[in-house]
Amino acid sequence: MDLSYIVTTFLRVGAGLGTTLKLFFITILVSLPLGFLITMLMRCVIPPLRWLARCFVYLMRSTPLVLQLLFLYFGLPYLPVVGGYFSTMGRFTATIWGFVLNYAAYFAEIFRGGLLAVDPGQYEAAKVLGLTRRQTILRIVVPQMLRVAMPSISNETITLVKDTSLMFTLAVPEVLQFAKSAVSSTGKTFPFVAAGIIYLLMNLVITWLLKILEKRFDY
């Protein structure tokens, strides 16, 4: 195995890196705020909203992500009445929806745990200081919640990097898909090794960034 073959293999497998990174960043940027919103709904004083939020989290966390992806792409078009609206949904779009909804549910549980860790006395102190509910949440509660939740958010983010390979299920051209194609055409397994190294490097960079964020919140 010469150097030119190694370089060519990495370039071939790395052709799917753009799609992988796109899914990763979209999922993080959308699922984090959505997860916090769901957490707030789970604490809502309106029973139907609270019940729906809790049922959503239970459903997303209790079924496999790969099943959710298959349902979104292959199942939704067959639903009565509304199925026609989803018949033209692309594979990558279905993947984005699946990842965002799934990870929003997990982040919602992480945020819920972080909120439970905030001392109830903080709310009373904020009330004494004359802060509104919105000010209390944004200035007092959220910073403390993030401090508690950051390790769990970091773990979930690292898991997301690996889960992006599930795009392979819907035949979306990403790192693993290109690796499998290279193995099939060359009869060599090194493309899988190259894919593994790419995922390792991605996690190395993301772990480093997350460590910086954790130190930022660890005050």
Short mmCIF file of N, CA, C and O in Angstrom, two decimals, residues 5-126:
data_model
loop_
_atom_site.label_atom_id
_atom_site.label_comp_id
_atom_site.label_asym_id
_atom_site.label_seq_id
_atom_site.Cartn_x
_atom_site.Cartn_y
_atom_site.Cartn_z
N TYR A 5 -1.89 5.71 -2.87
CA TYR A 5 -3.17 5.02 -2.62
C TYR A 5 -3.80 5.53 -1.33
O TYR A 5 -5.02 5.75 -1.28
N ILE A 6 -2.99 5.76 -0.29
CA ILE A 6 -3.51 6.24 0.99
C ILE A 6 -4.12 7.63 0.82
O ILE A 6 -5.24 7.89 1.29
N VAL A 7 -3.39 8.50 0.12
CA VAL A 7 -3.89 9.86 -0.10
C VAL A 7 -5.17 9.84 -0.92
O VAL A 7 -6.16 10.52 -0.60
N THR A 8 -5.17 9.03 -1.98
CA THR A 8 -6.35 8.92 -2.85
C THR A 8 -7.56 8.41 -2.08
O THR A 8 -8.68 8.90 -2.26
N THR A 9 -7.32 7.44 -1.21
CA THR A 9 -8.41 6.86 -0.42
C THR A 9 -9.00 7.89 0.53
O THR A 9 -10.22 8.02 0.65
N PHE A 10 -8.12 8.64 1.21
CA PHE A 10 -8.61 9.67 2.14
C PHE A 10 -9.40 10.75 1.39
O PHE A 10 -10.42 11.23 1.88
N LEU A 11 -8.92 11.12 0.20
CA LEU A 11 -9.64 12.11 -0.59
C LEU A 11 -10.99 11.58 -1.04
O LEU A 11 -12.00 12.31 -1.04
N ARG A 12 -11.02 10.31 -1.40
CA ARG A 12 -12.27 9.71 -1.87
C ARG A 12 -13.28 9.58 -0.74
O ARG A 12 -14.45 9.94 -0.90
N VAL A 13 -12.82 9.08 0.40
CA VAL A 13 -13.71 8.92 1.55
C VAL A 13 -14.10 10.30 2.11
O VAL A 13 -15.24 10.53 2.51
N GLY A 14 -13.12 11.22 2.11
CA GLY A 14 -13.37 12.55 2.65
C GLY A 14 -14.32 13.38 1.82
O GLY A 14 -14.77 14.46 2.26
N ALA A 15 -14.69 12.90 0.63
CA ALA A 15 -15.64 13.63 -0.21
C ALA A 15 -17.00 13.75 0.47
O ALA A 15 -17.77 14.66 0.15
N GLY A 16 -17.27 12.83 1.40
CA GLY A 16 -18.54 12.89 2.11
C GLY A 16 -18.48 13.69 3.39
O GLY A 16 -19.49 13.81 4.10
N LEU A 17 -17.32 14.27 3.69
CA LEU A 17 -17.16 15.00 4.95
C LEU A 17 -18.03 16.26 5.00
O LEU A 17 -18.55 16.62 6.06
N GLY A 18 -18.21 16.91 3.85
CA GLY A 18 -19.03 18.12 3.83
C GLY A 18 -20.46 17.84 4.27
O GLY A 18 -21.03 18.60 5.07
N THR A 19 -21.03 16.75 3.78
CA THR A 19 -22.40 16.38 4.17
C THR A 19 -22.46 16.04 5.64
O THR A 19 -23.41 16.41 6.35
N THR A 20 -21.45 15.31 6.13
CA THR A 20 -21.41 14.94 7.54
C THR A 20 -21.35 16.17 8.44
O THR A 20 -22.10 16.27 9.42
N LEU A 21 -20.48 17.10 8.10
CA LEU A 21 -20.35 18.33 8.91
C LEU A 21 -21.61 19.18 8.82
O LEU A 21 -22.03 19.79 9.81
N LYS A 22 -22.22 19.22 7.65
CA LYS A 22 -23.46 19.99 7.49
C LYS A 22 -24.55 19.46 8.40
O LYS A 22 -25.24 20.24 9.09
N LEU A 23 -24.72 18.15 8.43
CA LEU A 23 -25.72 17.54 9.31
C LEU A 23 -25.38 17.81 10.76
O LEU A 23 -26.27 18.14 11.57
N PHE A 24 -24.11 17.69 11.12
CA PHE A 24 -23.69 17.91 12.51
C PHE A 24 -24.03 19.31 12.98
O PHE A 24 -24.66 19.49 14.03
N PHE A 25 -23.65 20.32 12.21
CA PHE A 25 -23.85 21.70 12.64
C PHE A 25 -25.33 22.09 12.64
O PHE A 25 -25.79 22.80 13.53
N ILE A 26 -26.07 21.64 11.64
CA ILE A 26 -27.51 21.94 11.62
C ILE A 26 -28.19 21.33 12.84
O ILE A 26 -29.03 21.96 13.49
N THR A 27 -27.83 20.09 13.15
CA THR A 27 -28.45 19.40 14.28
C THR A 27 -28.14 20.11 15.59
O THR A 27 -29.04 20.34 16.41
N ILE A 28 -26.89 20.50 15.79
CA ILE A 28 -26.51 21.19 17.02
C ILE A 28 -27.19 22.54 17.13
O ILE A 28 -27.77 22.89 18.18
N LEU A 29 -27.15 23.32 16.07
CA LEU A 29 -27.67 24.68 16.11
C LEU A 29 -29.19 24.73 16.29
O LEU A 29 -29.72 25.69 16.86
N VAL A 30 -29.89 23.71 15.80
CA VAL A 30 -31.35 23.70 15.90
C VAL A 30 -31.84 22.92 17.12
O VAL A 30 -32.76 23.34 17.81
N SER A 31 -31.22 21.78 17.40
CA SER A 31 -31.73 20.91 18.46
C SER A 31 -31.48 21.46 19.87
O SER A 31 -32.27 21.20 20.78
N LEU A 32 -30.40 22.23 20.05
CA LEU A 32 -30.14 22.79 21.38
C LEU A 32 -31.23 23.78 21.82
O LEU A 32 -31.84 23.60 22.88
N PRO A 33 -31.53 24.82 21.03
CA PRO A 33 -32.61 25.72 21.44
C PRO A 33 -33.97 25.02 21.45
O PRO A 33 -34.82 25.31 22.31
N LEU A 34 -34.19 24.10 20.51
CA LEU A 34 -35.46 23.37 20.49
C LEU A 34 -35.58 22.50 21.74
O LEU A 34 -36.67 22.39 22.33
N GLY A 35 -34.48 21.89 22.15
CA GLY A 35 -34.48 21.09 23.37
C GLY A 35 -34.81 21.91 24.59
O GLY A 35 -35.57 21.47 25.47
N PHE A 36 -34.27 23.13 24.66
CA PHE A 36 -34.57 24.00 25.80
C PHE A 36 -36.05 24.41 25.78
O PHE A 36 -36.70 24.48 26.83
N LEU A 37 -36.58 24.68 24.59
CA LEU A 37 -38.00 25.02 24.48
C LEU A 37 -38.87 23.86 24.96
O LEU A 37 -39.86 24.07 25.68
N ILE A 38 -38.51 22.66 24.57
CA ILE A 38 -39.27 21.48 25.01
C ILE A 38 -39.19 21.33 26.52
O ILE A 38 -40.17 20.96 27.19
N THR A 39 -38.02 21.61 27.09
CA THR A 39 -37.87 21.56 28.54
C THR A 39 -38.83 22.54 29.22
O THR A 39 -39.47 22.20 30.22
N MET A 40 -38.93 23.74 28.67
CA MET A 40 -39.86 24.72 29.23
C MET A 40 -41.30 24.26 29.10
O MET A 40 -42.12 24.47 30.00
N LEU A 41 -41.62 23.60 27.98
CA LEU A 41 -42.98 23.09 27.79
C LEU A 41 -43.29 21.97 28.77
O LEU A 41 -44.44 21.83 29.23
N MET A 42 -42.27 21.18 29.12
CA MET A 42 -42.49 20.10 30.09
C MET A 42 -42.76 20.65 31.49
O MET A 42 -43.29 19.95 32.35
N ARG A 43 -42.39 21.91 31.70
CA ARG A 43 -42.65 22.57 32.98
C ARG A 43 -43.80 23.57 32.89
O ARG A 43 -44.05 24.33 33.83
N CYS A 44 -44.48 23.54 31.73
CA CYS A 44 -45.57 24.50 31.48
C CYS A 44 -46.75 24.24 32.42
O CYS A 44 -47.04 23.10 32.80
N VAL A 45 -47.45 25.32 32.76
CA VAL A 45 -48.60 25.19 33.66
C VAL A 45 -49.84 24.73 32.90
O VAL A 45 -50.86 24.41 33.51
N ILE A 46 -49.77 24.70 31.56
CA ILE A 46 -50.91 24.23 30.75
C ILE A 46 -50.77 22.72 30.56
O ILE A 46 -49.86 22.26 29.85
N PRO A 47 -51.62 21.91 31.15
CA PRO A 47 -51.48 20.45 31.12
C PRO A 47 -51.33 19.83 29.73
O PRO A 47 -50.44 18.98 29.55
N PRO A 48 -52.15 20.21 28.72
CA PRO A 48 -51.98 19.57 27.41
C PRO A 48 -50.60 19.78 26.80
O PRO A 48 -50.02 18.86 26.23
N LEU A 49 -50.05 21.00 26.93
CA LEU A 49 -48.71 21.27 26.40
C LEU A 49 -47.67 20.47 27.15
O LEU A 49 -46.73 19.92 26.55
N ARG A 50 -47.81 20.41 28.45
CA ARG A 50 -46.87 19.65 29.26
C ARG A 50 -46.93 18.16 28.90
O ARG A 50 -45.89 17.50 28.78
N TRP A 51 -48.12 17.64 28.70
CA TRP A 51 -48.29 16.24 28.36
C TRP A 51 -47.71 15.93 26.99
O TRP A 51 -47.02 14.91 26.81
N LEU A 52 -47.96 16.80 26.01
CA LEU A 52 -47.44 16.59 24.66
C LEU A 52 -45.91 16.61 24.65
O LEU A 52 -45.28 15.80 23.96
N ALA A 53 -45.32 17.54 25.37
CA ALA A 53 -43.86 17.64 25.42
C ALA A 53 -43.25 16.38 26.03
O ALA A 53 -42.26 15.85 25.53
N ARG A 54 -43.85 15.90 27.09
CA ARG A 54 -43.33 14.70 27.75
C ARG A 54 -43.51 13.46 26.87
O ARG A 54 -42.62 12.60 26.82
N CYS A 55 -44.63 13.38 26.17
CA CYS A 55 -44.86 12.25 25.27
C CYS A 55 -43.86 12.27 24.11
O CYS A 55 -43.35 11.23 23.70
N PHE A 56 -43.57 13.47 23.60
CA PHE A 56 -42.61 13.60 22.51
C PHE A 56 -41.23 13.12 22.94
O PHE A 56 -40.57 12.35 22.23
N VAL A 57 -40.79 13.56 24.10
CA VAL A 57 -39.47 13.16 24.62
C VAL A 57 -39.42 11.65 24.83
O VAL A 57 -38.45 10.99 24.47
N TYR A 58 -40.48 11.11 25.41
CA TYR A 58 -40.53 9.65 25.65
C TYR A 58 -40.46 8.89 24.33
O TYR A 58 -39.72 7.89 24.22
N LEU A 59 -41.21 9.35 23.32
CA LEU A 59 -41.24 8.66 22.03
C LEU A 59 -39.87 8.70 21.36
O LEU A 59 -39.38 7.67 20.86
N MET A 60 -39.24 9.86 21.34
CA MET A 60 -37.95 10.01 20.67
C MET A 60 -36.84 9.23 21.36
O MET A 60 -35.96 8.67 20.71
N ARG A 61 -36.89 9.17 22.68
CA ARG A 61 -35.84 8.50 23.43
C ARG A 61 -36.07 6.99 23.55
O ARG A 61 -35.15 6.26 23.92
N SER A 62 -37.26 6.55 23.24
CA SER A 62 -37.59 5.13 23.43
C SER A 62 -37.58 4.33 22.13
O SER A 62 -37.79 3.12 22.15
N THR A 63 -37.35 4.99 21.01
CA THR A 63 -37.28 4.30 19.73
C THR A 63 -35.93 4.60 19.07
O THR A 63 -35.36 5.67 19.26
N PRO A 64 -35.41 3.65 18.29
CA PRO A 64 -34.09 3.84 17.66
C PRO A 64 -34.10 4.99 16.65
O PRO A 64 -35.09 5.18 15.92
N LEU A 65 -33.02 5.72 16.60
CA LEU A 65 -32.89 6.82 15.64
C LEU A 65 -33.01 6.31 14.22
O LEU A 65 -33.63 6.96 13.37
N VAL A 66 -32.44 5.15 13.94
CA VAL A 66 -32.50 4.61 12.58
C VAL A 66 -33.94 4.32 12.18
O VAL A 66 -34.34 4.54 11.02
N LEU A 67 -34.77 3.86 13.12
CA LEU A 67 -36.18 3.63 12.83
C LEU A 67 -36.91 4.94 12.55
O LEU A 67 -37.76 5.01 11.65
N GLN A 68 -36.56 5.97 13.29
CA GLN A 68 -37.17 7.28 13.07
C GLN A 68 -36.82 7.82 11.68
O GLN A 68 -37.66 8.41 11.00
N LEU A 69 -35.58 7.62 11.27
CA LEU A 69 -35.15 8.06 9.94
C LEU A 69 -35.93 7.32 8.85
O LEU A 69 -36.41 7.93 7.88
N LEU A 70 -36.06 6.01 9.01
CA LEU A 70 -36.79 5.21 8.02
C LEU A 70 -38.25 5.61 7.96
O LEU A 70 -38.85 5.69 6.88
N PHE A 71 -38.83 5.90 9.12
CA PHE A 71 -40.24 6.30 9.15
C PHE A 71 -40.45 7.65 8.47
O PHE A 71 -41.39 7.83 7.70
N LEU A 72 -39.54 8.60 8.75
CA LEU A 72 -39.69 9.94 8.18
C LEU A 72 -39.60 9.91 6.66
O LEU A 72 -40.36 10.62 5.97
N TYR A 73 -38.71 9.10 6.12
CA TYR A 73 -38.53 9.10 4.67
C TYR A 73 -39.48 8.14 3.96
O TYR A 73 -40.08 8.50 2.94
N PHE A 74 -39.61 6.93 4.49
CA PHE A 74 -40.42 5.93 3.81
C PHE A 74 -41.86 5.85 4.31
O PHE A 74 -42.76 5.43 3.58
N GLY A 75 -42.08 6.23 5.59
CA GLY A 75 -43.40 6.08 6.19
C GLY A 75 -44.33 7.27 6.05
O GLY A 75 -45.52 7.10 5.79
N LEU A 76 -43.79 8.47 6.22
CA LEU A 76 -44.63 9.67 6.20
C LEU A 76 -45.46 9.82 4.91
O LEU A 76 -46.63 10.19 4.97
N PRO A 77 -44.88 9.54 3.74
CA PRO A 77 -45.68 9.71 2.51
C PRO A 77 -46.92 8.83 2.45
O PRO A 77 -47.82 9.10 1.64
N TYR A 78 -46.98 7.78 3.26
CA TYR A 78 -48.12 6.86 3.22
C TYR A 78 -49.17 7.18 4.28
O TYR A 78 -50.18 6.48 4.39
N LEU A 79 -48.95 8.23 5.06
CA LEU A 79 -49.94 8.61 6.05
C LEU A 79 -51.17 9.18 5.35
O LEU A 79 -51.05 9.91 4.37
N PRO A 80 -52.36 8.85 5.84
CA PRO A 80 -53.56 9.41 5.22
C PRO A 80 -53.64 10.93 5.41
O PRO A 80 -53.14 11.45 6.40
N VAL A 81 -54.23 11.59 4.45
CA VAL A 81 -54.49 13.03 4.44
C VAL A 81 -53.20 13.85 4.24
O VAL A 81 -53.07 14.62 3.30
N VAL A 82 -52.23 13.70 5.16
CA VAL A 82 -51.03 14.55 5.14
C VAL A 82 -49.87 13.93 4.38
O VAL A 82 -48.86 14.59 4.13
N GLY A 83 -49.99 12.67 3.99
CA GLY A 83 -48.87 11.98 3.36
C GLY A 83 -48.37 12.64 2.09
O GLY A 83 -47.17 12.64 1.81
N GLY A 84 -49.29 13.22 1.33
CA GLY A 84 -48.89 13.84 0.07
C GLY A 84 -47.93 15.00 0.24
O GLY A 84 -47.13 15.27 -0.65
N TYR A 85 -47.99 15.67 1.38
CA TYR A 85 -47.11 16.81 1.62
C TYR A 85 -45.65 16.38 1.83
O TYR A 85 -44.73 17.18 1.71
N PHE A 86 -45.46 15.10 2.16
CA PHE A 86 -44.11 14.61 2.44
C PHE A 86 -43.55 13.74 1.32
O PHE A 86 -42.43 13.25 1.42
N SER A 87 -44.32 13.56 0.26
CA SER A 87 -43.90 12.65 -0.80
C SER A 87 -42.67 13.14 -1.56
O SER A 87 -41.95 12.35 -2.18
N THR A 88 -42.44 14.45 -1.54
CA THR A 88 -41.30 15.00 -2.28
C THR A 88 -40.10 15.32 -1.37
O THR A 88 -39.13 15.92 -1.82
N MET A 89 -40.19 14.93 -0.12
CA MET A 89 -39.11 15.23 0.82
C MET A 89 -37.85 14.43 0.45
O MET A 89 -37.91 13.21 0.27
N GLY A 90 -36.73 15.11 0.35
CA GLY A 90 -35.48 14.45 -0.01
C GLY A 90 -34.89 13.65 1.13
O GLY A 90 -35.28 13.79 2.29
N ARG A 91 -33.93 12.82 0.80
CA ARG A 91 -33.29 11.96 1.80
C ARG A 91 -32.55 12.77 2.86
O ARG A 91 -32.64 12.49 4.05
N PHE A 92 -31.81 13.76 2.42
CA PHE A 92 -31.04 14.56 3.38
C PHE A 92 -31.97 15.40 4.25
O PHE A 92 -31.72 15.57 5.44
N THR A 93 -33.05 15.91 3.68
CA THR A 93 -34.02 16.66 4.47
C THR A 93 -34.65 15.79 5.54
O THR A 93 -34.80 16.21 6.70
N ALA A 94 -35.01 14.56 5.17
CA ALA A 94 -35.57 13.63 6.15
C ALA A 94 -34.56 13.32 7.24
O ALA A 94 -34.91 13.20 8.42
N THR A 95 -33.30 13.22 6.85
CA THR A 95 -32.24 12.95 7.83
C THR A 95 -32.11 14.10 8.82
O THR A 95 -31.98 13.88 10.03
N ILE A 96 -32.15 15.32 8.32
CA ILE A 96 -32.05 16.50 9.19
C ILE A 96 -33.20 16.51 10.19
O ILE A 96 -32.98 16.71 11.40
N TRP A 97 -34.42 16.31 9.70
CA TRP A 97 -35.57 16.28 10.60
C TRP A 97 -35.43 15.21 11.67
O TRP A 97 -35.70 15.44 12.85
N GLY A 98 -35.01 14.03 11.25
CA GLY A 98 -34.85 12.93 12.21
C GLY A 98 -33.83 13.24 13.28
O GLY A 98 -34.08 13.04 14.48
N PHE A 99 -32.67 13.75 12.89
CA PHE A 99 -31.62 14.06 13.85
C PHE A 99 -32.02 15.20 14.77
O PHE A 99 -31.78 15.15 15.98
N VAL A 100 -32.60 16.26 14.21
CA VAL A 100 -32.98 17.42 15.02
C VAL A 100 -34.01 17.03 16.07
O VAL A 100 -33.87 17.37 17.26
N LEU A 101 -35.04 16.31 15.67
CA LEU A 101 -36.09 15.92 16.62
C LEU A 101 -35.55 14.95 17.67
O LEU A 101 -35.87 15.08 18.87
N ASN A 102 -34.73 14.00 17.25
CA ASN A 102 -34.19 13.03 18.20
C ASN A 102 -33.28 13.69 19.22
O ASN A 102 -33.42 13.47 20.43
N TYR A 103 -32.35 14.51 18.75
CA TYR A 103 -31.40 15.13 19.67
C TYR A 103 -32.04 16.22 20.51
O TYR A 103 -31.61 16.48 21.64
N ALA A 104 -33.08 16.86 19.98
CA ALA A 104 -33.80 17.85 20.79
C ALA A 104 -34.42 17.17 22.02
O ALA A 104 -34.42 17.74 23.11
N ALA A 105 -34.92 15.96 21.84
CA ALA A 105 -35.50 15.22 22.96
C ALA A 105 -34.44 14.89 24.01
O ALA A 105 -34.68 15.04 25.22
N TYR A 106 -33.26 14.46 23.56
CA TYR A 106 -32.20 14.15 24.50
C TYR A 106 -31.69 15.40 25.21
O TYR A 106 -31.44 15.38 26.42
N PHE A 107 -31.53 16.48 24.46
CA PHE A 107 -31.08 17.72 25.09
C PHE A 107 -32.14 18.26 26.05
O PHE A 107 -31.79 18.87 27.07
N ALA A 108 -33.41 18.03 25.75
CA ALA A 108 -34.48 18.47 26.64
C ALA A 108 -34.34 17.78 28.01
O ALA A 108 -34.50 18.42 29.05
N GLU A 109 -34.03 16.51 28.00
CA GLU A 109 -33.84 15.78 29.26
C GLU A 109 -32.60 16.26 30.00
O GLU A 109 -32.59 16.36 31.22
N ILE A 110 -31.56 16.57 29.23
CA ILE A 110 -30.33 17.08 29.86
C ILE A 110 -30.61 18.44 30.52
O ILE A 110 -30.19 18.69 31.65
N PHE A 111 -31.32 19.31 29.81
CA PHE A 111 -31.65 20.62 30.36
C PHE A 111 -32.58 20.48 31.57
O PHE A 111 -32.46 21.25 32.54
N ARG A 112 -33.50 19.53 31.51
CA ARG A 112 -34.40 19.32 32.64
C ARG A 112 -33.62 18.93 33.88
O ARG A 112 -33.88 19.42 34.99
N GLY A 113 -32.63 18.04 33.70
CA GLY A 113 -31.78 17.67 34.83
C GLY A 113 -30.99 18.85 35.35
O GLY A 113 -30.80 19.00 36.57
N GLY A 114 -30.51 19.70 34.43
CA GLY A 114 -29.78 20.88 34.86
C GLY A 114 -30.64 21.85 35.64
O GLY A 114 -30.19 22.44 36.63
N LEU A 115 -31.90 22.01 35.22
CA LEU A 115 -32.81 22.90 35.94
C LEU A 115 -33.13 22.37 37.33
O LEU A 115 -33.24 23.13 38.30
N LEU A 116 -33.27 21.05 37.44
CA LEU A 116 -33.57 20.45 38.75
C LEU A 116 -32.40 20.64 39.73
O LEU A 116 -32.60 20.63 40.94
N ALA A 117 -31.20 20.82 39.16
CA ALA A 117 -30.01 20.98 40.02
C ALA A 117 -29.87 22.41 40.54
O ALA A 117 -29.07 22.66 41.44
N VAL A 118 -30.64 23.35 39.98
CA VAL A 118 -30.57 24.74 40.44
C VAL A 118 -31.32 24.86 41.75
O VAL A 118 -32.48 24.45 41.87
N ASP A 119 -30.67 25.45 42.74
CA ASP A 119 -31.27 25.62 44.07
C ASP A 119 -32.55 26.45 43.97
O ASP A 119 -32.54 27.55 43.41
N PRO A 120 -33.67 25.94 44.50
CA PRO A 120 -34.92 26.72 44.48
C PRO A 120 -34.79 28.10 45.12
O PRO A 120 -35.54 29.03 44.79
N GLY A 121 -33.82 28.24 46.03
CA GLY A 121 -33.60 29.53 46.67
C GLY A 121 -33.18 30.61 45.69
O GLY A 121 -33.37 31.81 45.95
N GLN A 122 -32.63 30.20 44.54
CA GLN A 122 -32.22 31.16 43.51
C GLN A 122 -33.44 31.91 42.95
O GLN A 122 -33.37 33.11 42.68
N TYR A 123 -34.54 31.18 42.80
CA TYR A 123 -35.77 31.81 42.30
C TYR A 123 -36.30 32.82 43.31
O TYR A 123 -36.73 33.93 42.95
N GLU A 124 -36.26 32.44 44.59
CA GLU A 124 -36.75 33.34 45.64
C GLU A 124 -35.87 34.58 45.75
O GLU A 124 -36.38 35.70 45.92
N ALA A 125 -34.55 34.40 45.64
CA ALA A 125 -33.63 35.53 45.71
C ALA A 125 -33.87 36.49 44.55
O ALA A 125 -33.85 37.72 44.72
N ALA A 126 -34.10 35.92 43.34
CA ALA A 126 -34.36 36.76 42.18
C ALA A 126 -35.66 37.54 42.34
O ALA A 126 -35.75 38.71 41.94
#
